[in-house]
XYZ file of C-alpha atoms in Angstrom:
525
model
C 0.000 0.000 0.000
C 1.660 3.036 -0.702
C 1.597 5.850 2.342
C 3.816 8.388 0.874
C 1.947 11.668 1.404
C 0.772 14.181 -1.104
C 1.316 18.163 -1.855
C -1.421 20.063 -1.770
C 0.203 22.735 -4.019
C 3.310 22.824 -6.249
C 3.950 26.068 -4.511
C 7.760 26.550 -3.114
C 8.257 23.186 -4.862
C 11.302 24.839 -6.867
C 11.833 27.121 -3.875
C 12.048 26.960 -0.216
C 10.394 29.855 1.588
C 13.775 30.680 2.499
C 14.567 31.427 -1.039
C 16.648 28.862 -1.578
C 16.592 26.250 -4.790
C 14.381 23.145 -2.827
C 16.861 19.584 -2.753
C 14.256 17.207 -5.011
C 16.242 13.876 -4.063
C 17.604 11.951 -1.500
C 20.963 12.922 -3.682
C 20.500 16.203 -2.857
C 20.959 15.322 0.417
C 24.411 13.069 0.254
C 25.985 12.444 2.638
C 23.006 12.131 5.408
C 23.833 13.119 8.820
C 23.752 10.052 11.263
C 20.068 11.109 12.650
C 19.075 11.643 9.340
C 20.262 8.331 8.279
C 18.352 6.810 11.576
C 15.451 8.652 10.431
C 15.391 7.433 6.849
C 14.948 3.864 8.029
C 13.034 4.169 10.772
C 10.095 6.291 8.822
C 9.877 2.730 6.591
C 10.098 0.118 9.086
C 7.523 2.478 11.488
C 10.046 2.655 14.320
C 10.628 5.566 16.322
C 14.003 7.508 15.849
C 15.626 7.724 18.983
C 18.818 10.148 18.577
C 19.253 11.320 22.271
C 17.484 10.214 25.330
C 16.983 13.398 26.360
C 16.086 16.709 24.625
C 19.234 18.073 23.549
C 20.964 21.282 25.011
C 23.603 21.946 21.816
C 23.665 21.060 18.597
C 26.166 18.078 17.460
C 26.799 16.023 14.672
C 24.827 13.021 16.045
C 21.974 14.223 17.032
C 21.502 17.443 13.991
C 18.595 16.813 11.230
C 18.319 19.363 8.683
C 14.553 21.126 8.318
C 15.410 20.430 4.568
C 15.736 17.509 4.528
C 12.579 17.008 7.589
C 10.799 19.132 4.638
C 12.000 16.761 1.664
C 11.041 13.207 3.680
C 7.606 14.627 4.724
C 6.169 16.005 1.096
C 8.722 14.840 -1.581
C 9.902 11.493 -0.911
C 9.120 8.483 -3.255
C 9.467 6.054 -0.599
C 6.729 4.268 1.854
C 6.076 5.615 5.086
C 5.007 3.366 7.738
C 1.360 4.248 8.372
C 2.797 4.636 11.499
C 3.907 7.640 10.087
C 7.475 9.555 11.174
C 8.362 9.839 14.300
C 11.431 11.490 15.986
C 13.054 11.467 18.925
C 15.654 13.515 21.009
C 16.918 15.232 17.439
C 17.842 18.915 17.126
C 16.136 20.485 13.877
C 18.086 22.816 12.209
C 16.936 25.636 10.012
C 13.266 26.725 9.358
C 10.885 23.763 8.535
C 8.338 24.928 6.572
C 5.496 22.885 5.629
C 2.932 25.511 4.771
C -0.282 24.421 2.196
C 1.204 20.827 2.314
C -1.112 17.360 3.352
C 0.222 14.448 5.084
C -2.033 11.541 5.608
C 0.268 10.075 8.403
C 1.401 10.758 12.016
C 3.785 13.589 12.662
C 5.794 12.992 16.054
C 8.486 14.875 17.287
C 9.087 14.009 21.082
C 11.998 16.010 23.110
C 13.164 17.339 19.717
C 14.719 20.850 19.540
C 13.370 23.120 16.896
C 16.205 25.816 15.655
C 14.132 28.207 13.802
C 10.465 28.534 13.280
C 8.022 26.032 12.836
C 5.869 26.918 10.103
C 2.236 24.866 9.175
C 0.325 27.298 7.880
C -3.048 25.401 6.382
C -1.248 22.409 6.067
C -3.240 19.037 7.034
C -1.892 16.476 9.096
C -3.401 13.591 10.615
C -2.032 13.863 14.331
C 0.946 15.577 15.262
C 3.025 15.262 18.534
C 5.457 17.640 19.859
C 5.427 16.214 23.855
C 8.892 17.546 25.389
C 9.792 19.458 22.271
C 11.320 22.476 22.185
C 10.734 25.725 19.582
C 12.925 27.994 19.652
C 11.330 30.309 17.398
C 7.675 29.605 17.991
C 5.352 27.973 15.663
C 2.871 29.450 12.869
C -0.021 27.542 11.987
C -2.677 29.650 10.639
C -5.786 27.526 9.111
C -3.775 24.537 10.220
C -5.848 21.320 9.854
C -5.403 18.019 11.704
C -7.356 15.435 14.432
C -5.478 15.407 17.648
C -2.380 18.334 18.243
C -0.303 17.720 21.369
C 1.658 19.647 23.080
C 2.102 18.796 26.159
C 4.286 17.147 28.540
C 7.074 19.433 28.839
C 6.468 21.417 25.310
C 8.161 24.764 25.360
C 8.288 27.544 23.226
C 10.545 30.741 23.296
C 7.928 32.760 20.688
C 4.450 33.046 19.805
C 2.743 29.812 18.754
C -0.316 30.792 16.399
C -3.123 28.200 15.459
C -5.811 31.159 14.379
C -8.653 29.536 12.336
C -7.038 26.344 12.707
C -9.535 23.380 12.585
C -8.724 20.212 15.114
C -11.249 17.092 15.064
C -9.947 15.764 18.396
C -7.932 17.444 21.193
C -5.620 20.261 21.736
C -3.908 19.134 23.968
C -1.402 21.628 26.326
C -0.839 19.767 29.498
C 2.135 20.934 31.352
C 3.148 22.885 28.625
C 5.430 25.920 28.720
C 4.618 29.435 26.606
C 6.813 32.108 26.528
C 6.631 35.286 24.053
C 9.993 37.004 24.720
C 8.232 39.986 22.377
C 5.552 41.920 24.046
C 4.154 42.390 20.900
C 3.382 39.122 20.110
C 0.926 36.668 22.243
C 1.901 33.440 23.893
C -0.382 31.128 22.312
C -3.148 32.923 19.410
C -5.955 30.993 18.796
C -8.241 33.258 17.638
C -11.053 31.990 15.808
C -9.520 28.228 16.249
C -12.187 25.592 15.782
C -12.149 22.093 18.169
C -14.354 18.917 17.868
C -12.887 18.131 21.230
C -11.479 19.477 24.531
C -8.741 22.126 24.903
C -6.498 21.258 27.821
C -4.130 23.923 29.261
C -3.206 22.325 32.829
C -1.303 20.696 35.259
C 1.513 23.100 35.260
C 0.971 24.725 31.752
C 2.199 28.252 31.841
C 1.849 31.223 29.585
C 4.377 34.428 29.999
C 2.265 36.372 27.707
C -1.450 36.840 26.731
C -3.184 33.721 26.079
C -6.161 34.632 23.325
C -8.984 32.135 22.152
C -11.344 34.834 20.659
C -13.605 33.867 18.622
C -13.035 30.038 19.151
C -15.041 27.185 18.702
C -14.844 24.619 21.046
C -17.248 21.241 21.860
C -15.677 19.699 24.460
C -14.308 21.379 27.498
C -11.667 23.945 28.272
C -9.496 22.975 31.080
C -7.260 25.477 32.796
C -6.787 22.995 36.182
C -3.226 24.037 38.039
C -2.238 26.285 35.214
C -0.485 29.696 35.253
C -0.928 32.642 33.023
C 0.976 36.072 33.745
C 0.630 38.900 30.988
C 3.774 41.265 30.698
C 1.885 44.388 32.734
C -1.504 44.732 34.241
C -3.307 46.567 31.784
C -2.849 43.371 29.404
C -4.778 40.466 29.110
C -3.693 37.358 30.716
C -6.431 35.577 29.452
C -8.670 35.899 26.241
C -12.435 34.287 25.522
C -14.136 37.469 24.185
C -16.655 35.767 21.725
C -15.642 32.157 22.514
C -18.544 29.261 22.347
C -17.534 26.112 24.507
C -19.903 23.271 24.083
C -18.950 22.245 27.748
C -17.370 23.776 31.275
C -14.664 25.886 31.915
C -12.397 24.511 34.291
C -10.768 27.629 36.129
C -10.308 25.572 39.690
C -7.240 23.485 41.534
C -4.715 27.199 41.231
C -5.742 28.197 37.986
C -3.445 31.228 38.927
C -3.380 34.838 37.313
C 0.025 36.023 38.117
C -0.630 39.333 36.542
C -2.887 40.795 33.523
C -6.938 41.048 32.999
C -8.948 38.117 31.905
C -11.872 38.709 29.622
C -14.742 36.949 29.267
C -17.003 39.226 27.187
C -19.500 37.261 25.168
C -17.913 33.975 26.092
C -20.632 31.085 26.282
C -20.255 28.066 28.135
C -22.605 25.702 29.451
C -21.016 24.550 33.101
C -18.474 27.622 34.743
C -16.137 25.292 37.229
C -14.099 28.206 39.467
C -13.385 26.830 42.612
C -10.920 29.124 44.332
C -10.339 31.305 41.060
C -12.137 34.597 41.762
C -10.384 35.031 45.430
C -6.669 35.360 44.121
C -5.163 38.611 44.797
C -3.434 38.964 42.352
C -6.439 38.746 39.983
C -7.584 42.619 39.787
C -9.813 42.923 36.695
C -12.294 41.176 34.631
C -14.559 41.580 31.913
C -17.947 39.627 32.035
C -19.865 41.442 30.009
C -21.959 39.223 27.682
C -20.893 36.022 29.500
C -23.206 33.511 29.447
C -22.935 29.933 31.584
C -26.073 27.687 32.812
C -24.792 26.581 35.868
C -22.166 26.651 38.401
C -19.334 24.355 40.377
C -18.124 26.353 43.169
C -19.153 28.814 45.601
C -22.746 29.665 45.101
C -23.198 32.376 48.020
C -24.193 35.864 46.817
C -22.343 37.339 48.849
C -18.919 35.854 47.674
C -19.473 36.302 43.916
C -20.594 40.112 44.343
C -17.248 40.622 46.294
C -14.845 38.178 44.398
C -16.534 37.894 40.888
C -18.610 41.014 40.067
C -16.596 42.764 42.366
C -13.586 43.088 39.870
C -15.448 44.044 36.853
C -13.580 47.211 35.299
C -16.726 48.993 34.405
C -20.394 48.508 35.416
C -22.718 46.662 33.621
C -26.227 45.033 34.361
C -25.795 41.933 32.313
C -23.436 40.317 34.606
C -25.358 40.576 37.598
C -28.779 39.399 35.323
C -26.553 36.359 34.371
C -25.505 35.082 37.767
C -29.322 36.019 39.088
C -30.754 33.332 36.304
C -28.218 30.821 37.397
C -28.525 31.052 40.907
C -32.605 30.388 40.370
C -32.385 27.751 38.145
C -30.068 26.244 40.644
C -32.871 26.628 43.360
C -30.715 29.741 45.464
C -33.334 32.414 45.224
C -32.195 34.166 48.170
C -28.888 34.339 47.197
C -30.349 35.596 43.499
C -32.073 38.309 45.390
C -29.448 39.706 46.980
C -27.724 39.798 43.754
C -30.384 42.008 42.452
C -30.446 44.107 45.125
C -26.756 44.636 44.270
C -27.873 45.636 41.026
C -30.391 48.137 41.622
C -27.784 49.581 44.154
C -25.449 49.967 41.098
C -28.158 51.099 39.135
C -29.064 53.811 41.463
C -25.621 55.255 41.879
C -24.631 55.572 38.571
C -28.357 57.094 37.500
C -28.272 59.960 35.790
C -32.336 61.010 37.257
C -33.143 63.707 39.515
C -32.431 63.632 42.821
C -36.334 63.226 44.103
C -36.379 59.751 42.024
C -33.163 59.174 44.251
C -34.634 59.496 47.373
C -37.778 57.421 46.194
C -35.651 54.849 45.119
C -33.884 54.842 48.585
C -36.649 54.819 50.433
C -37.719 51.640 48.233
C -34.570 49.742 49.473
C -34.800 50.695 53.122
C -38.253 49.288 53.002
C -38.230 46.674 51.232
C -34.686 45.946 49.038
C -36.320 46.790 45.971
C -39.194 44.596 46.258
C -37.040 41.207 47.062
C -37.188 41.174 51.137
C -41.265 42.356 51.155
C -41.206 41.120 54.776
C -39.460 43.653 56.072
C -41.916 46.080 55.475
C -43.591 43.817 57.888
C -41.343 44.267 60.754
C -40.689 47.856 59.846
C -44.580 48.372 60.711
C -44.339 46.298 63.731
C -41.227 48.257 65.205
C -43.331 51.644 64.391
C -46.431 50.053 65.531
C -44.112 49.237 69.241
C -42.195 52.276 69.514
C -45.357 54.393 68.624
C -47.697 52.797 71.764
C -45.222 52.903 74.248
C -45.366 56.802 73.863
C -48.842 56.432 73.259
C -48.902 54.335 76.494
C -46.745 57.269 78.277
C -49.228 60.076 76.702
C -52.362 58.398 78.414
C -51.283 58.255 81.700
C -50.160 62.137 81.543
C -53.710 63.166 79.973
C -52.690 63.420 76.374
C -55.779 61.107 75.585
C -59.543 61.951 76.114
C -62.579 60.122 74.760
C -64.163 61.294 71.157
C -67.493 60.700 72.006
C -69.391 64.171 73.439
C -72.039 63.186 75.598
C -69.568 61.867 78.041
C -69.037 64.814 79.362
C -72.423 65.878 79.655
C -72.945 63.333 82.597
C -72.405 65.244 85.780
C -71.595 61.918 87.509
C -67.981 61.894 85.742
C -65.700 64.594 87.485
C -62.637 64.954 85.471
C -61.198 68.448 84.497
C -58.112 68.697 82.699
C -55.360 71.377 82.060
C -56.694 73.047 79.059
C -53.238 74.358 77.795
C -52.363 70.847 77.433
C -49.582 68.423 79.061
C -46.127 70.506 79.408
C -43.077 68.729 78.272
C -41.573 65.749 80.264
C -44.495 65.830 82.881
C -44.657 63.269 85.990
C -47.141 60.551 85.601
C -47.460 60.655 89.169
C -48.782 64.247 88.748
C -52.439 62.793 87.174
C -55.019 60.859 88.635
C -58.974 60.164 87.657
C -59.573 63.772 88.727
C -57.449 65.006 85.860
C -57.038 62.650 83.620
C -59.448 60.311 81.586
C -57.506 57.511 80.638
C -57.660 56.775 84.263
C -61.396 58.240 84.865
C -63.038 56.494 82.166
C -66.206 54.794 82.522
C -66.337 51.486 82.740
C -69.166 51.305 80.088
C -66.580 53.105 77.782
C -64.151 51.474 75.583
C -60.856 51.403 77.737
C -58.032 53.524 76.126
C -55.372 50.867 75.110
C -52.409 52.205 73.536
C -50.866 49.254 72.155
C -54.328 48.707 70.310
C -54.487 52.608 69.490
C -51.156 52.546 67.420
C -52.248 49.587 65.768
C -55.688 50.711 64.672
C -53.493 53.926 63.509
C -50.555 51.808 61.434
C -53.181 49.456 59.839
C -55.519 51.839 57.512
C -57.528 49.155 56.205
C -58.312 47.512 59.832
C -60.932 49.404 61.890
C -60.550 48.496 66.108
C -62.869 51.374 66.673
C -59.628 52.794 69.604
C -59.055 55.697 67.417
C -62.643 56.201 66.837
C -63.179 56.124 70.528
C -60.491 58.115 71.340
C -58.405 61.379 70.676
C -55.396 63.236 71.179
C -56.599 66.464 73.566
C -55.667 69.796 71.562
C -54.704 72.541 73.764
C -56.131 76.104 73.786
C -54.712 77.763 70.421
C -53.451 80.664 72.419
C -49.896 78.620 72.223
C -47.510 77.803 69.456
C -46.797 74.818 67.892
C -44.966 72.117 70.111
C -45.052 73.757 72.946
C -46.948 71.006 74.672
C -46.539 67.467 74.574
C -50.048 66.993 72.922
C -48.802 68.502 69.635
C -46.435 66.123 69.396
C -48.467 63.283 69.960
C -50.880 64.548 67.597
C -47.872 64.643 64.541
C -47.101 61.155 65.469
C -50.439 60.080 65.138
C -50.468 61.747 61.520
C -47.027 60.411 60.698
C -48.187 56.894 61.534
C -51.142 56.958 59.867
C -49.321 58.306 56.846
C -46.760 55.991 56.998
C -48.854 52.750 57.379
C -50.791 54.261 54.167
C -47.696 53.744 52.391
C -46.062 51.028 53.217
C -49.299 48.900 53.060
C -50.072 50.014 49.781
C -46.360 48.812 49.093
C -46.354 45.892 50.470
C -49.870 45.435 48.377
C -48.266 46.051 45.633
C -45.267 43.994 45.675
C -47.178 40.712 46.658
C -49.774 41.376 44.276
C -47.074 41.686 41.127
C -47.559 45.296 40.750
C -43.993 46.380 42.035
C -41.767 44.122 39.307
C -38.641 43.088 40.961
C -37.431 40.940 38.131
C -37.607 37.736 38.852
C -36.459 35.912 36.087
């Protein structure tokens, strides 16, 4: 069966992209290097090349390969290729291999080799290609690069940018404990931008990335893993990491010291469908994110409002609503309503302070959340009555027995058999209850045919609009001779409380009315 792979294009077939005439035979070549020799045969018998044990340090006569004649074996060669396809080991590659618009049907493996000058694959095909251990120099370039599973893992380093942008993989790309360095600050660590992957993307267990990291724009089905990686961007105003636009068919792994040594991590528009971050948000050293547009459906880690406003929302560069709306919907679908709540209320807070309306729909809107948090926490309105309604009859209670209180019905004191005669210019400030008796005072001198003046009762009948317990009917606040001013007896006083309650309970029942009833919309989604 004959395996030898096929060109794509006749392009650079005279010429190397170097510029230099292209070797067409193994002639060309004469005499082969020992490693190339090695190589030679082991491509047809399917063996593995081993030329050093380890990746080499230096460059030697042994152990050298020339990306000619790498170039030459892969697309040019007459002979038959193992379908086990050619694999390399422990060899230092000298010069630029370029492979760009070529298609090989077989394996491409190149464990602990050392890569001299750029690596360059631009939309070239290859079935699988292994670079575990292997060391580039110079980076790689792979723009619409095409294959099934890429690996570089285990030890891969590279000194430059490695670029798969719009590259298509039908398995994995996989980056485990691989090492990314961009030594130019203009350049990114690893560019995927717009890279497309049947599979899972795996950047972990001690993969690191001096440099921005970018995925914009990808595709992914599987999941992205970033478990016990590192990224660090060259200053803070960089990005460490990049999703903006990505689609992941599965989770994001950011847990297990996913670490952000230094740099901003956007998420804008990214869509996943599970968002693992155990222990990501907390790191100090992570100071701003962008989550605008980001869209998950549920969560693996710390559900508690009160830890994702301060650790996740809380380093967002610039306010938006959409974040906090994201994390609301997830927390309800995952049954934590209270803790969705308080992220609204969180919300509305950040809503109100950057509002540009006047300052009376300020104060409304304040008074809203001291009542009720926006319509999520309608129960305290509830206690807020019943600490007004308390407060309120325990003056109440001190007003009656210092003859603030008389009885509202008139023929009462038509009866000559009642003998109580009070101060007509009213109770002075701070007056003894000791000081009034049922001579003077009618809470205490009331008949026992009359309704009994209970103050408790009073500031309830007051607070409650809608109930009628016929106290305030019965009875009234005693209004001093108008020959005073205003406050200058403790019946005013009483008699402003009385209107304040009365207003008061007005409202807030209405409110609370309101919010039960649907009326107030507190976005419950």
């Amino acid at each position: 069966m004959d395996c030898a792979p096929r060109r794509l294009k006749t392009d650079g077939l005279r010429y190397g992209s170097w510029g230099k005439p292209m070797k067409k035979t193994l002639a060309d070549f004469q005499p082969l290097k020992p490693a190339e020799q090695e190589l030679f045969e082991c491509c047809q018998r399917g063996d593995i090349a081993i030329i050093g044990e380890e990746r080499p340090t230096e460059k030697i006569e042994t152990n050298e390969i020339r990306a000619e004649f790498l170039r030459w074996l892969i697309l040019f060669s007459k002979i038959d290729i193992n379908p086990k396809g050619i694999q390399l080991y422990g060899a230092w590659i000298s010069g630029i291999l370029n492979l760009d618009n070529a298609q090989f049907l077989n394996v491409l493996g190149f464990w602990k080799c050392v890569f001299e000058q750029k690596l360059s694959i631009i939309r070239t095909t290859i079935k699988d290609i292994y670079m575990d251990g292997s060391l580039c120099e110079q980076g790689i370039r792979a723009d619409g690069f095409r294959c099934h599973d890429l690996h570089l893992r285990n030890g891969f380093e590279a000194k430059a940018e490695v670029r798969f942008a719009g590259a298509k993989i039908k398995g994995n790309f996989d980056c485990t404990n691989a090492i990314f360095k961009s030594l130019d600050k203009k350049q990114k660590a690893l560019d995927c931008n717009g890279i497309y992957v049947d599979g899972h993307v795996f950047l972990r267990d001690g993969c690191s990335a001096d440099g921005t990291v970018r995925f914009s724009g990808a595709k992914i089905k599987g999941n992205f893993s970033c478990l016990k990686a590192t990224f660090k961007a060259f200053t803070e105003e960089e990005k460490a990491l990049n999703f903006n636009g990505m689609i992941l068919g599965g989770g994001l792994q950011l847990r297990d010291n996913c670490t952000i040594l230094n740099g901003k991590v956007d998420l804008i528009n990214l869509t996943v469908n599970v968002l693992d971050d155990k222990e990501f948000w907390e790191q100090v050293t992570l100071k701003t994110v962008y989550l605008d547009g980001f869209n998950y459906g549920h969560i693996y880690g710390d559900t508690s409002a009160s830890f994702r406003l301060k650790n996740m929302l809380g380093k967002v560069s610039e306010f938006s609503p959409q974040p906090y709306k994201q994390l609301t919907k997830v927390l309800r679908n995952m049954g934590h309503d209270r803790d969705a709540d308080e992220v609204m209320i969180a919300l509305h807070d950040k809503k109100l302070e950057f509002s540009k309306e006047s300052w009376l729909y300020k104060v409304f809107r304040k008074i809203y959340k001291w009542t009720s948090e926006y319509g999520y926490r309608p129960m305290r309105i509830l206690k807020i009555m019943s600490g007004i309604w308390f407060l309120f009859g325990c003056i109440y209670w001190y007003g009656a027995n210092v003859t603030v209180f008389a009885p509202s019905n008139p023929l009462i004191f038509q009866k000559q058999d009642y003998n109580c005669t009070i101060d007509k210019n009213g109770t002075k400030w701070f007056a003894s209850p000791q000081d009034y008796n049922a001579t003077n005072n009618w809470y205490k001198a009331s008949p026992p045919e009359y309704t009994t003046f209970q103050p408790f009762w009073y500031s309830l009948d007051i607070i409650l609009p809608v109930v009628d317990l016929k106290m305030e009917k019965d009875w009234g606040v005693v209004i001093p001779s108008p020959d005073g001013s205003f406050f200058t007896t403790f019946n005013y006083f009483i008699r402003f409380l009385t209107w304040s309650e009365n207003i008061i309970g007005w409202i807030l029942s209405l409110l609370l009315v309101a919010i039960l009833s649907g009326l107030a919309k507190n976005e419950k989604e």
